[in-house]
Amino acid sequence: MNITTAYASGRLTIGLIGELDHHAARETMQSITELLDEYLPRECALELSALRFMDSSGIALIVRLTRKMRELGGRVWLENPSAQVRRVLEAAGVERLVQVAAIGGMT
């Protein structure tokens, strides 16, 4: 699992690249928490177009991230989930918790 970041005007964009499974989830959440503590963003976007695989560990990561952002008084959303990731998100009903968007025509 690789992570990319971009920060501008209170918005932190975190790109997840690779596979987010049980083995990668703990380390990834730790990295994300460190980024949130460093930037204290008002908005956080998870960019998921390069995430090839995600299981229920990814759902848990999204739930934790959403709670952390609420504690900071901010909001989170998911951008450009790949087809496999979108199926997992839909099956788990994640769109009831966090906005899922396709930006720039990507899916």
XYZ file of C-alpha atoms in Angstrom:
107
model
C 0.000 0.000 0.000
C 1.292 3.396 -0.999
C -0.115 6.761 0.050
C 0.078 10.086 -1.754
C -0.910 13.412 -0.236
C -1.739 16.902 -1.340
C -2.747 19.793 0.921
C -4.144 23.180 -0.042
C -6.505 25.667 1.603
C -7.549 23.373 4.454
C -8.176 20.369 2.198
C -6.087 17.214 2.534
C -6.302 14.725 -0.324
C -5.004 11.253 0.461
C -4.491 8.870 -2.432
C -4.462 5.144 -1.678
C -2.552 2.989 -4.163
C -2.493 -0.801 -4.218
C -4.493 -3.131 -1.990
C -6.159 -2.277 1.296
C -6.624 -5.504 3.196
C -6.205 -6.689 6.781
C -2.411 -6.586 6.520
C -2.251 -3.022 5.179
C -5.134 -1.403 7.079
C -3.451 -0.841 10.454
C -0.331 0.777 9.016
C -2.398 2.828 6.566
C -4.675 4.156 9.319
C -1.643 5.034 11.424
C -0.189 6.987 8.494
C -3.505 8.755 7.887
C -3.824 9.665 11.569
C -0.333 11.181 11.484
C -1.295 13.218 8.413
C -4.468 14.471 10.101
C -2.494 15.444 13.205
C 0.072 17.262 11.060
C -2.303 19.192 8.784
C -5.489 19.446 10.905
C -7.564 19.725 7.720
C -11.141 21.003 7.517
C -11.777 18.658 4.609
C -10.294 15.295 3.729
C -10.745 13.434 0.459
C -9.717 9.816 -0.010
C -8.763 9.375 -3.676
C -9.397 5.725 -4.523
C -8.884 5.425 -8.286
C -5.584 3.543 -7.842
C -6.905 1.240 -5.101
C -7.146 -2.147 -6.843
C -8.610 -4.119 -3.934
C -10.351 -3.367 -0.649
C -12.034 -5.658 1.863
C -13.913 -4.981 5.109
C -10.701 -3.664 6.670
C -10.985 -0.744 4.271
C -14.535 -0.079 5.456
C -13.260 0.019 9.041
C -10.552 2.485 7.987
C -13.163 4.753 6.358
C -15.335 4.646 9.485
C -12.351 5.539 11.709
C -11.308 8.342 9.373
C -14.846 9.743 9.363
C -14.958 9.730 13.176
C -11.545 11.395 13.408
C -12.554 14.129 10.946
C -15.766 14.767 12.893
C -13.669 15.161 16.045
C -11.644 17.782 14.165
C -14.856 19.522 13.085
C -14.301 18.567 9.454
C -15.738 16.308 6.806
C -14.507 13.465 4.628
C -15.533 12.082 1.256
C -14.367 9.381 -1.134
C -13.339 10.127 -4.712
C -13.117 7.935 -7.811
C -13.428 4.433 -6.345
C -12.409 1.677 -8.739
C -15.080 -0.842 -9.765
C -14.078 -3.447 -7.138
C -13.879 -0.841 -4.383
C -17.228 0.666 -5.429
C -18.894 -2.772 -5.099
C -17.519 -3.166 -1.552
C -18.639 0.352 -0.608
C -22.138 -0.235 -2.000
C -22.470 -3.629 -0.291
C -21.507 -2.072 3.042
C -23.807 0.944 2.592
C -20.935 3.377 3.090
C -22.718 6.117 1.119
C -25.024 6.542 4.143
C -21.995 7.566 6.197
C -19.787 9.411 3.733
C -20.210 10.955 0.285
C -18.830 8.917 -2.626
C -18.080 10.911 -5.778
C -16.613 10.390 -9.224
C -14.583 13.518 -9.968
C -13.512 14.431 -13.464
C -15.480 11.637 -15.078
C -13.351 8.903 -13.500
C -14.925 5.809 -11.957
